[in-house]
Amino acid sequence: MSFPDSAQNHLQQQRERLQAQLDYALDRSMQDGLLIGIQVRSDGWTFKVLQRVTAESFPASVGGDVWQGYVWQTWQPRRAAMEGKLPDDVRLDLQYLRGLQWMPEHNDGTGPDILLLPGGEVTPFSLLFRLVGGEAVTGLQVDENGLMTLFEGEVEL
C-alpha cells in the first residue's frame, strides 16, 4: 500500500476545496436561476454572479463594467466561502477544453473566465494545481454538462 506524498496531498486539498465550492455553485445556479461565473487567477479564484444594477445599489463610477443593466459582482451566499486564495507554494492554471487558450492578461478583472448557466451548462475547462518549483500536479476537469473528473499529473486536452 502506498500513500501520496505530502506535496501531492497538499495539492489535492486545494482541489477538493474548489470542487466543493463548484458543486455548491452548480446546484445554486440551477435551483435559483443564477448566472454564476468563476474568475481564475494564478493564486486563486473568486465566484461571481451577474446581477441587475439599480441606481441605489451601485455607484455611477462603475461605468464600463455595466452591461445592459447588469454587472458581475462577487457572489457571497449565506454561510459559504465562495473564493479561494492559494498558499504561496501553489499555482493555478486554467485550460479551456476544445483548444481555446486562457489569456489572464486580457481579463479586465471584472468578468469571469468560466460560466455556470442556470440550465446546468458549464464552460468546459480543466484547472491544474501546481506546486511551485516541483513536479507535482493535480487537477479538476469539468465538461459542458458540469461533470467533474479528478486527475493526477498532466492531461492532454
Short mmCIF file of N, CA and C in Angstrom, two decimals:
data_model
loop_
_atom_site.label_atom_id
_atom_site.label_comp_id
_atom_site.label_asym_id
_atom_site.label_seq_id
_atom_site.Cartn_x
_atom_site.Cartn_y
_atom_site.Cartn_z
N MET A 1 0.84 -1.17 0.00
CA MET A 1 0.00 0.00 0.00
C MET A 1 0.89 1.24 0.00
N SER A 2 0.59 2.19 -0.87
CA SER A 2 1.39 3.41 -0.92
C SER A 2 0.51 4.62 -0.60
N PHE A 3 1.11 5.58 0.03
CA PHE A 3 0.43 6.81 0.39
C PHE A 3 0.95 7.94 -0.48
N PRO A 4 0.09 8.89 -0.85
CA PRO A 4 0.57 10.02 -1.65
C PRO A 4 1.55 10.85 -0.83
N ASP A 5 2.55 11.41 -1.51
CA ASP A 5 3.50 12.25 -0.77
C ASP A 5 2.81 13.53 -0.31
N SER A 6 3.45 14.23 0.59
CA SER A 6 2.81 15.41 1.20
C SER A 6 2.54 16.51 0.17
N ALA A 7 3.40 16.65 -0.84
CA ALA A 7 3.18 17.69 -1.86
C ALA A 7 1.90 17.40 -2.64
N GLN A 8 1.72 16.14 -3.04
CA GLN A 8 0.52 15.76 -3.79
C GLN A 8 -0.72 15.92 -2.92
N ASN A 9 -0.61 15.54 -1.65
CA ASN A 9 -1.73 15.67 -0.71
C ASN A 9 -2.10 17.14 -0.52
N HIS A 10 -1.10 18.01 -0.45
CA HIS A 10 -1.30 19.45 -0.32
C HIS A 10 -2.11 19.99 -1.51
N LEU A 11 -1.77 19.56 -2.71
CA LEU A 11 -2.48 19.99 -3.92
C LEU A 11 -3.90 19.43 -3.95
N GLN A 12 -4.05 18.19 -3.53
CA GLN A 12 -5.38 17.57 -3.53
C GLN A 12 -6.33 18.29 -2.58
N GLN A 13 -5.83 18.78 -1.46
CA GLN A 13 -6.67 19.54 -0.52
C GLN A 13 -7.20 20.81 -1.17
N GLN A 14 -6.35 21.50 -1.92
CA GLN A 14 -6.78 22.73 -2.60
C GLN A 14 -7.83 22.41 -3.67
N ARG A 15 -7.59 21.33 -4.41
CA ARG A 15 -8.54 20.92 -5.44
C ARG A 15 -9.89 20.55 -4.83
N GLU A 16 -9.87 19.83 -3.72
CA GLU A 16 -11.12 19.43 -3.07
C GLU A 16 -11.90 20.63 -2.56
N ARG A 17 -11.20 21.65 -2.11
CA ARG A 17 -11.87 22.88 -1.65
C ARG A 17 -12.61 23.55 -2.82
N LEU A 18 -11.93 23.68 -3.96
CA LEU A 18 -12.58 24.26 -5.14
C LEU A 18 -13.71 23.36 -5.63
N GLN A 19 -13.50 22.07 -5.62
CA GLN A 19 -14.52 21.13 -6.09
C GLN A 19 -15.80 21.27 -5.27
N ALA A 20 -15.68 21.38 -3.96
CA ALA A 20 -16.86 21.54 -3.09
C ALA A 20 -17.59 22.85 -3.39
N GLN A 21 -16.84 23.93 -3.58
CA GLN A 21 -17.46 25.22 -3.90
C GLN A 21 -18.14 25.18 -5.26
N LEU A 22 -17.50 24.54 -6.23
CA LEU A 22 -18.06 24.43 -7.58
C LEU A 22 -19.34 23.60 -7.57
N ASP A 23 -19.34 22.51 -6.84
CA ASP A 23 -20.53 21.66 -6.73
C ASP A 23 -21.70 22.46 -6.15
N TYR A 24 -21.43 23.22 -5.10
CA TYR A 24 -22.45 24.06 -4.47
C TYR A 24 -22.96 25.13 -5.46
N ALA A 25 -22.02 25.77 -6.17
CA ALA A 25 -22.41 26.83 -7.13
C ALA A 25 -23.25 26.27 -8.27
N LEU A 26 -22.92 25.09 -8.76
CA LEU A 26 -23.71 24.47 -9.83
C LEU A 26 -25.14 24.21 -9.35
N ASP A 27 -25.28 23.68 -8.14
CA ASP A 27 -26.61 23.43 -7.58
C ASP A 27 -27.41 24.72 -7.43
N ARG A 28 -26.79 25.74 -6.84
CA ARG A 28 -27.48 27.01 -6.62
C ARG A 28 -27.83 27.70 -7.94
N SER A 29 -26.96 27.60 -8.93
CA SER A 29 -27.24 28.20 -10.23
C SER A 29 -28.51 27.62 -10.83
N MET A 30 -28.65 26.30 -10.77
CA MET A 30 -29.83 25.65 -11.34
C MET A 30 -31.07 25.88 -10.48
N GLN A 31 -30.94 25.79 -9.17
CA GLN A 31 -32.10 25.95 -8.28
C GLN A 31 -32.65 27.36 -8.29
N ASP A 32 -31.75 28.35 -8.31
CA ASP A 32 -32.17 29.74 -8.18
C ASP A 32 -32.15 30.51 -9.49
N GLY A 33 -31.78 29.87 -10.60
CA GLY A 33 -31.74 30.54 -11.89
C GLY A 33 -30.67 31.62 -11.98
N LEU A 34 -29.54 31.40 -11.33
CA LEU A 34 -28.46 32.39 -11.31
C LEU A 34 -27.45 32.13 -12.42
N LEU A 35 -26.92 33.20 -12.99
CA LEU A 35 -25.79 33.10 -13.90
C LEU A 35 -24.55 33.37 -13.06
N ILE A 36 -23.78 32.31 -12.82
CA ILE A 36 -22.61 32.39 -11.95
C ILE A 36 -21.36 32.21 -12.80
N GLY A 37 -20.30 32.87 -12.42
CA GLY A 37 -19.02 32.73 -13.11
C GLY A 37 -17.90 32.52 -12.11
N ILE A 38 -16.79 32.03 -12.62
CA ILE A 38 -15.59 31.86 -11.79
C ILE A 38 -14.48 32.68 -12.43
N GLN A 39 -13.92 33.57 -11.65
CA GLN A 39 -12.78 34.35 -12.09
C GLN A 39 -11.53 33.64 -11.57
N VAL A 40 -10.65 33.25 -12.48
CA VAL A 40 -9.47 32.47 -12.12
C VAL A 40 -8.23 33.36 -12.17
N ARG A 41 -7.40 33.22 -11.15
CA ARG A 41 -6.10 33.88 -11.10
C ARG A 41 -5.06 32.81 -10.78
N SER A 42 -3.81 33.07 -11.01
CA SER A 42 -2.79 32.06 -10.73
C SER A 42 -2.69 31.77 -9.24
N ASP A 43 -3.16 32.70 -8.40
CA ASP A 43 -3.08 32.49 -6.95
C ASP A 43 -4.43 32.22 -6.30
N GLY A 44 -5.47 31.92 -7.11
CA GLY A 44 -6.77 31.60 -6.51
C GLY A 44 -7.93 31.80 -7.46
N TRP A 45 -9.11 31.88 -6.90
CA TRP A 45 -10.33 32.02 -7.69
C TRP A 45 -11.38 32.77 -6.88
N THR A 46 -12.35 33.35 -7.60
CA THR A 46 -13.47 34.05 -6.99
C THR A 46 -14.73 33.72 -7.78
N PHE A 47 -15.80 33.40 -7.09
CA PHE A 47 -17.09 33.17 -7.74
C PHE A 47 -17.80 34.51 -7.88
N LYS A 48 -18.41 34.73 -9.04
CA LYS A 48 -19.13 35.97 -9.33
C LYS A 48 -20.56 35.62 -9.73
N VAL A 49 -21.46 36.58 -9.58
CA VAL A 49 -22.85 36.40 -10.01
C VAL A 49 -23.24 37.63 -10.82
N LEU A 50 -23.99 37.41 -11.89
CA LEU A 50 -24.46 38.52 -12.72
C LEU A 50 -25.76 39.05 -12.13
N GLN A 51 -25.75 40.34 -11.73
CA GLN A 51 -26.92 40.92 -11.08
C GLN A 51 -27.31 42.23 -11.77
N ARG A 52 -28.61 42.49 -11.72
CA ARG A 52 -29.13 43.75 -12.27
C ARG A 52 -28.67 44.91 -11.39
N VAL A 53 -28.27 45.98 -12.03
CA VAL A 53 -27.81 47.17 -11.32
C VAL A 53 -28.99 48.10 -11.10
N THR A 54 -29.12 48.58 -9.88
CA THR A 54 -30.10 49.62 -9.58
C THR A 54 -29.34 50.87 -9.17
N ALA A 55 -29.96 52.01 -9.34
CA ALA A 55 -29.30 53.28 -9.01
C ALA A 55 -28.90 53.32 -7.54
N GLU A 56 -29.71 52.71 -6.67
CA GLU A 56 -29.41 52.75 -5.24
C GLU A 56 -28.30 51.78 -4.86
N SER A 57 -28.18 50.67 -5.59
CA SER A 57 -27.26 49.63 -5.16
C SER A 57 -25.86 49.75 -5.74
N PHE A 58 -25.68 50.58 -6.76
CA PHE A 58 -24.36 50.64 -7.37
C PHE A 58 -24.02 52.06 -7.77
N PRO A 59 -22.82 52.54 -7.47
CA PRO A 59 -22.43 53.91 -7.81
C PRO A 59 -22.26 54.09 -9.32
N ALA A 60 -22.43 55.31 -9.77
CA ALA A 60 -22.31 55.63 -11.19
C ALA A 60 -20.87 55.48 -11.69
N SER A 61 -19.89 55.46 -10.79
CA SER A 61 -18.49 55.37 -11.19
C SER A 61 -18.12 54.03 -11.82
N VAL A 62 -18.99 53.03 -11.73
CA VAL A 62 -18.69 51.72 -12.30
C VAL A 62 -18.56 51.81 -13.80
N GLY A 63 -19.41 52.60 -14.45
CA GLY A 63 -19.30 52.90 -15.87
C GLY A 63 -19.24 51.70 -16.79
N GLY A 64 -18.04 51.41 -17.34
CA GLY A 64 -17.87 50.38 -18.35
C GLY A 64 -18.12 48.96 -17.89
N ASP A 65 -18.19 48.72 -16.58
CA ASP A 65 -18.42 47.37 -16.09
C ASP A 65 -19.88 46.95 -16.20
N VAL A 66 -20.76 47.90 -16.44
CA VAL A 66 -22.19 47.59 -16.53
C VAL A 66 -22.50 47.18 -17.97
N TRP A 67 -23.16 46.04 -18.12
CA TRP A 67 -23.53 45.54 -19.44
C TRP A 67 -25.04 45.38 -19.49
N GLN A 68 -25.70 46.21 -20.27
CA GLN A 68 -27.15 46.19 -20.45
C GLN A 68 -27.89 46.10 -19.11
N GLY A 69 -27.42 46.88 -18.16
CA GLY A 69 -28.09 46.94 -16.86
C GLY A 69 -27.66 45.87 -15.87
N TYR A 70 -26.66 45.06 -16.23
CA TYR A 70 -26.17 44.01 -15.34
C TYR A 70 -24.69 44.20 -15.08
N VAL A 71 -24.24 43.70 -13.94
CA VAL A 71 -22.83 43.79 -13.58
C VAL A 71 -22.43 42.50 -12.84
N TRP A 72 -21.18 42.08 -13.04
CA TRP A 72 -20.65 40.94 -12.30
C TRP A 72 -20.23 41.41 -10.92
N GLN A 73 -20.76 40.74 -9.89
CA GLN A 73 -20.40 41.07 -8.52
C GLN A 73 -19.92 39.81 -7.81
N THR A 74 -19.07 39.98 -6.82
CA THR A 74 -18.60 38.84 -6.04
C THR A 74 -19.80 38.16 -5.40
N TRP A 75 -19.87 36.85 -5.53
CA TRP A 75 -21.01 36.08 -5.01
C TRP A 75 -20.73 35.70 -3.56
N GLN A 76 -21.62 36.09 -2.67
CA GLN A 76 -21.50 35.81 -1.24
C GLN A 76 -22.77 35.19 -0.70
N PRO A 77 -23.04 33.91 -1.00
CA PRO A 77 -24.22 33.28 -0.42
C PRO A 77 -24.04 33.12 1.08
N ARG A 78 -25.14 32.99 1.78
CA ARG A 78 -25.07 32.86 3.24
C ARG A 78 -24.24 31.65 3.65
N ARG A 79 -23.43 31.85 4.64
CA ARG A 79 -22.63 30.79 5.28
C ARG A 79 -21.75 29.99 4.32
N ALA A 80 -21.34 30.57 3.23
CA ALA A 80 -20.48 29.85 2.29
C ALA A 80 -19.34 30.75 1.82
N ALA A 81 -18.14 30.25 1.94
CA ALA A 81 -16.97 30.96 1.41
C ALA A 81 -16.82 30.57 -0.04
N MET A 82 -17.00 31.51 -0.95
CA MET A 82 -17.01 31.19 -2.38
C MET A 82 -15.82 31.80 -3.11
N GLU A 83 -14.68 31.67 -2.52
CA GLU A 83 -13.45 32.06 -3.18
C GLU A 83 -12.32 31.27 -2.57
N GLY A 84 -11.17 31.32 -3.18
CA GLY A 84 -10.03 30.61 -2.64
C GLY A 84 -8.75 31.35 -2.92
N LYS A 85 -7.96 31.51 -1.90
CA LYS A 85 -6.62 32.08 -2.02
C LYS A 85 -5.65 30.94 -1.77
N LEU A 86 -4.81 30.65 -2.75
CA LEU A 86 -3.89 29.53 -2.65
C LEU A 86 -2.66 29.90 -1.82
N PRO A 87 -2.07 28.91 -1.16
CA PRO A 87 -0.80 29.15 -0.46
C PRO A 87 0.26 29.61 -1.47
N ASP A 88 1.30 30.26 -0.98
CA ASP A 88 2.33 30.81 -1.86
C ASP A 88 3.03 29.75 -2.70
N ASP A 89 3.03 28.50 -2.26
CA ASP A 89 3.75 27.46 -2.99
C ASP A 89 2.88 26.71 -4.01
N VAL A 90 1.64 27.18 -4.23
CA VAL A 90 0.73 26.53 -5.17
C VAL A 90 0.27 27.54 -6.22
N ARG A 91 0.23 27.11 -7.48
CA ARG A 91 -0.23 27.95 -8.58
C ARG A 91 -1.36 27.24 -9.31
N LEU A 92 -2.27 28.03 -9.86
CA LEU A 92 -3.44 27.52 -10.56
C LEU A 92 -3.34 27.90 -12.03
N ASP A 93 -3.64 26.94 -12.90
CA ASP A 93 -3.58 27.18 -14.34
C ASP A 93 -4.88 26.70 -14.96
N LEU A 94 -5.56 27.59 -15.67
CA LEU A 94 -6.82 27.26 -16.34
C LEU A 94 -6.53 26.87 -17.79
N GLN A 95 -7.14 25.77 -18.21
CA GLN A 95 -7.06 25.35 -19.61
C GLN A 95 -8.48 25.10 -20.09
N TYR A 96 -8.85 25.77 -21.17
CA TYR A 96 -10.16 25.52 -21.75
C TYR A 96 -10.09 24.25 -22.58
N LEU A 97 -11.17 23.51 -22.60
CA LEU A 97 -11.24 22.33 -23.46
C LEU A 97 -11.53 22.79 -24.88
N ARG A 98 -11.30 21.97 -25.82
CA ARG A 98 -11.52 22.25 -27.24
C ARG A 98 -10.52 23.25 -27.82
N GLY A 99 -9.33 23.31 -27.24
CA GLY A 99 -8.25 24.08 -27.83
C GLY A 99 -8.24 25.57 -27.61
N LEU A 100 -9.18 26.11 -26.87
CA LEU A 100 -9.16 27.55 -26.60
C LEU A 100 -8.05 27.87 -25.61
N GLN A 101 -7.47 29.05 -25.73
CA GLN A 101 -6.34 29.44 -24.89
C GLN A 101 -6.78 30.44 -23.83
N TRP A 102 -6.41 30.21 -22.57
CA TRP A 102 -6.69 31.14 -21.48
C TRP A 102 -5.63 32.22 -21.49
N MET A 103 -6.06 33.47 -21.49
CA MET A 103 -5.13 34.59 -21.50
C MET A 103 -5.48 35.52 -20.34
N PRO A 104 -4.95 35.22 -19.14
CA PRO A 104 -5.32 36.01 -17.97
C PRO A 104 -4.98 37.49 -18.09
N GLU A 105 -3.98 37.82 -18.88
CA GLU A 105 -3.61 39.23 -19.02
C GLU A 105 -4.66 40.03 -19.78
N HIS A 106 -5.59 39.34 -20.47
CA HIS A 106 -6.66 40.04 -21.19
C HIS A 106 -7.92 40.21 -20.35
N ASN A 107 -7.94 39.63 -19.17
CA ASN A 107 -9.10 39.78 -18.30
C ASN A 107 -8.99 41.12 -17.59
N ASP A 108 -10.02 41.92 -17.69
CA ASP A 108 -10.00 43.26 -17.08
C ASP A 108 -10.24 43.22 -15.57
N GLY A 109 -10.40 42.04 -15.01
CA GLY A 109 -10.58 41.93 -13.57
C GLY A 109 -12.02 41.97 -13.11
N THR A 110 -12.96 42.18 -14.01
CA THR A 110 -14.36 42.26 -13.58
C THR A 110 -15.18 41.05 -13.98
N GLY A 111 -14.89 40.47 -15.12
CA GLY A 111 -15.70 39.36 -15.61
C GLY A 111 -15.08 38.01 -15.30
N PRO A 112 -15.90 36.97 -15.35
CA PRO A 112 -15.41 35.62 -15.06
C PRO A 112 -14.75 34.97 -16.27
N ASP A 113 -13.95 33.94 -16.01
CA ASP A 113 -13.31 33.15 -17.06
C ASP A 113 -14.15 31.92 -17.40
N ILE A 114 -14.98 31.49 -16.46
CA ILE A 114 -15.81 30.29 -16.60
C ILE A 114 -17.24 30.67 -16.27
N LEU A 115 -18.20 30.19 -17.07
CA LEU A 115 -19.62 30.46 -16.81
C LEU A 115 -20.34 29.19 -16.38
N LEU A 116 -21.23 29.34 -15.40
CA LEU A 116 -22.14 28.28 -14.94
C LEU A 116 -23.54 28.79 -15.24
N LEU A 117 -24.20 28.19 -16.21
CA LEU A 117 -25.51 28.66 -16.64
C LEU A 117 -26.64 27.99 -15.85
N PRO A 118 -27.77 28.68 -15.70
CA PRO A 118 -28.89 28.14 -14.91
C PRO A 118 -29.44 26.81 -15.43
N GLY A 119 -29.24 26.51 -16.70
CA GLY A 119 -29.71 25.24 -17.26
C GLY A 119 -28.77 24.08 -17.00
N GLY A 120 -27.66 24.33 -16.29
CA GLY A 120 -26.71 23.28 -15.96
C GLY A 120 -25.50 23.23 -16.89
N GLU A 121 -25.49 24.05 -17.94
CA GLU A 121 -24.35 24.06 -18.85
C GLU A 121 -23.19 24.82 -18.21
N VAL A 122 -21.98 24.40 -18.56
CA VAL A 122 -20.77 24.98 -17.99
C VAL A 122 -19.76 25.20 -19.12
N THR A 123 -18.96 26.27 -19.01
CA THR A 123 -17.83 26.42 -19.91
C THR A 123 -16.90 25.24 -19.63
N PRO A 124 -16.64 24.37 -20.61
CA PRO A 124 -15.77 23.22 -20.33
C PRO A 124 -14.34 23.67 -20.07
N PHE A 125 -13.74 23.14 -19.00
CA PHE A 125 -12.41 23.60 -18.60
C PHE A 125 -11.68 22.54 -17.79
N SER A 126 -10.41 22.81 -17.60
CA SER A 126 -9.57 22.00 -16.73
C SER A 126 -8.74 22.97 -15.89
N LEU A 127 -8.65 22.71 -14.60
CA LEU A 127 -7.82 23.52 -13.71
C LEU A 127 -6.70 22.65 -13.18
N LEU A 128 -5.47 23.14 -13.31
CA LEU A 128 -4.30 22.43 -12.82
C LEU A 128 -3.76 23.14 -11.59
N PHE A 129 -3.57 22.39 -10.53
CA PHE A 129 -2.94 22.89 -9.32
C PHE A 129 -1.49 22.41 -9.36
N ARG A 130 -0.55 23.35 -9.36
CA ARG A 130 0.88 23.01 -9.49
C ARG A 130 1.64 23.49 -8.26
N LEU A 131 2.58 22.66 -7.83
CA LEU A 131 3.47 23.04 -6.75
C LEU A 131 4.62 23.85 -7.36
N VAL A 132 4.85 25.06 -6.86
CA VAL A 132 5.91 25.92 -7.38
C VAL A 132 7.25 25.25 -7.14
N GLY A 133 8.05 25.15 -8.20
CA GLY A 133 9.37 24.55 -8.09
C GLY A 133 9.36 23.03 -7.99
N GLY A 134 8.22 22.42 -8.19
CA GLY A 134 8.13 20.97 -8.11
C GLY A 134 7.43 20.40 -9.32
N GLU A 135 7.33 19.09 -9.35
CA GLU A 135 6.68 18.43 -10.49
C GLU A 135 5.26 18.00 -10.18
N ALA A 136 4.84 18.12 -8.94
CA ALA A 136 3.51 17.64 -8.55
C ALA A 136 2.42 18.48 -9.22
N VAL A 137 1.46 17.78 -9.81
CA VAL A 137 0.31 18.42 -10.46
C VAL A 137 -0.93 17.59 -10.15
N THR A 138 -2.00 18.25 -9.80
CA THR A 138 -3.29 17.59 -9.64
C THR A 138 -4.32 18.49 -10.30
N GLY A 139 -5.42 17.92 -10.74
CA GLY A 139 -6.36 18.75 -11.47
C GLY A 139 -7.80 18.33 -11.38
N LEU A 140 -8.62 19.21 -11.93
CA LEU A 140 -10.07 19.04 -11.98
C LEU A 140 -10.51 19.40 -13.39
N GLN A 141 -11.21 18.49 -14.05
CA GLN A 141 -11.72 18.75 -15.39
C GLN A 141 -13.24 18.73 -15.33
N VAL A 142 -13.87 19.71 -15.98
CA VAL A 142 -15.33 19.83 -15.97
C VAL A 142 -15.80 19.92 -17.42
N ASP A 143 -16.78 19.07 -17.78
CA ASP A 143 -17.30 19.12 -19.15
C ASP A 143 -18.48 20.08 -19.24
N GLU A 144 -19.05 20.21 -20.43
CA GLU A 144 -20.12 21.19 -20.66
C GLU A 144 -21.40 20.89 -19.88
N ASN A 145 -21.53 19.68 -19.33
CA ASN A 145 -22.70 19.33 -18.52
C ASN A 145 -22.44 19.43 -17.03
N GLY A 146 -21.25 19.90 -16.65
CA GLY A 146 -20.91 20.04 -15.25
C GLY A 146 -20.35 18.79 -14.61
N LEU A 147 -20.07 17.74 -15.40
CA LEU A 147 -19.50 16.51 -14.87
C LEU A 147 -18.04 16.74 -14.53
N MET A 148 -17.66 16.48 -13.27
CA MET A 148 -16.30 16.72 -12.81
C MET A 148 -15.49 15.43 -12.82
N THR A 149 -14.25 15.53 -13.28
CA THR A 149 -13.31 14.42 -13.28
C THR A 149 -12.03 14.89 -12.61
N LEU A 150 -11.55 14.12 -11.64
CA LEU A 150 -10.31 14.44 -10.94
C LEU A 150 -9.16 13.69 -11.60
N PHE A 151 -7.98 14.30 -11.62
CA PHE A 151 -6.82 13.61 -12.20
C PHE A 151 -5.55 14.05 -11.49
N GLU A 152 -4.52 13.22 -11.66
CA GLU A 152 -3.19 13.49 -11.12
C GLU A 152 -2.23 13.56 -12.31
N GLY A 153 -1.33 14.53 -12.32
CA GLY A 153 -0.38 14.66 -13.41
C GLY A 153 -0.97 15.41 -14.59
N GLU A 154 -0.16 15.61 -15.61
CA GLU A 154 -0.57 16.34 -16.81
C GLU A 154 -1.58 15.52 -17.60
N VAL A 155 -2.52 16.21 -18.24
CA VAL A 155 -3.53 15.56 -19.06
C VAL A 155 -3.56 16.26 -20.41
N GLU A 156 -3.64 15.49 -21.47
CA GLU A 156 -3.76 16.04 -22.82
C GLU A 156 -5.20 16.44 -23.07
N LEU A 157 -5.47 17.71 -23.39
CA LEU A 157 -6.84 18.19 -23.58
C LEU A 157 -7.18 18.18 -25.03
#
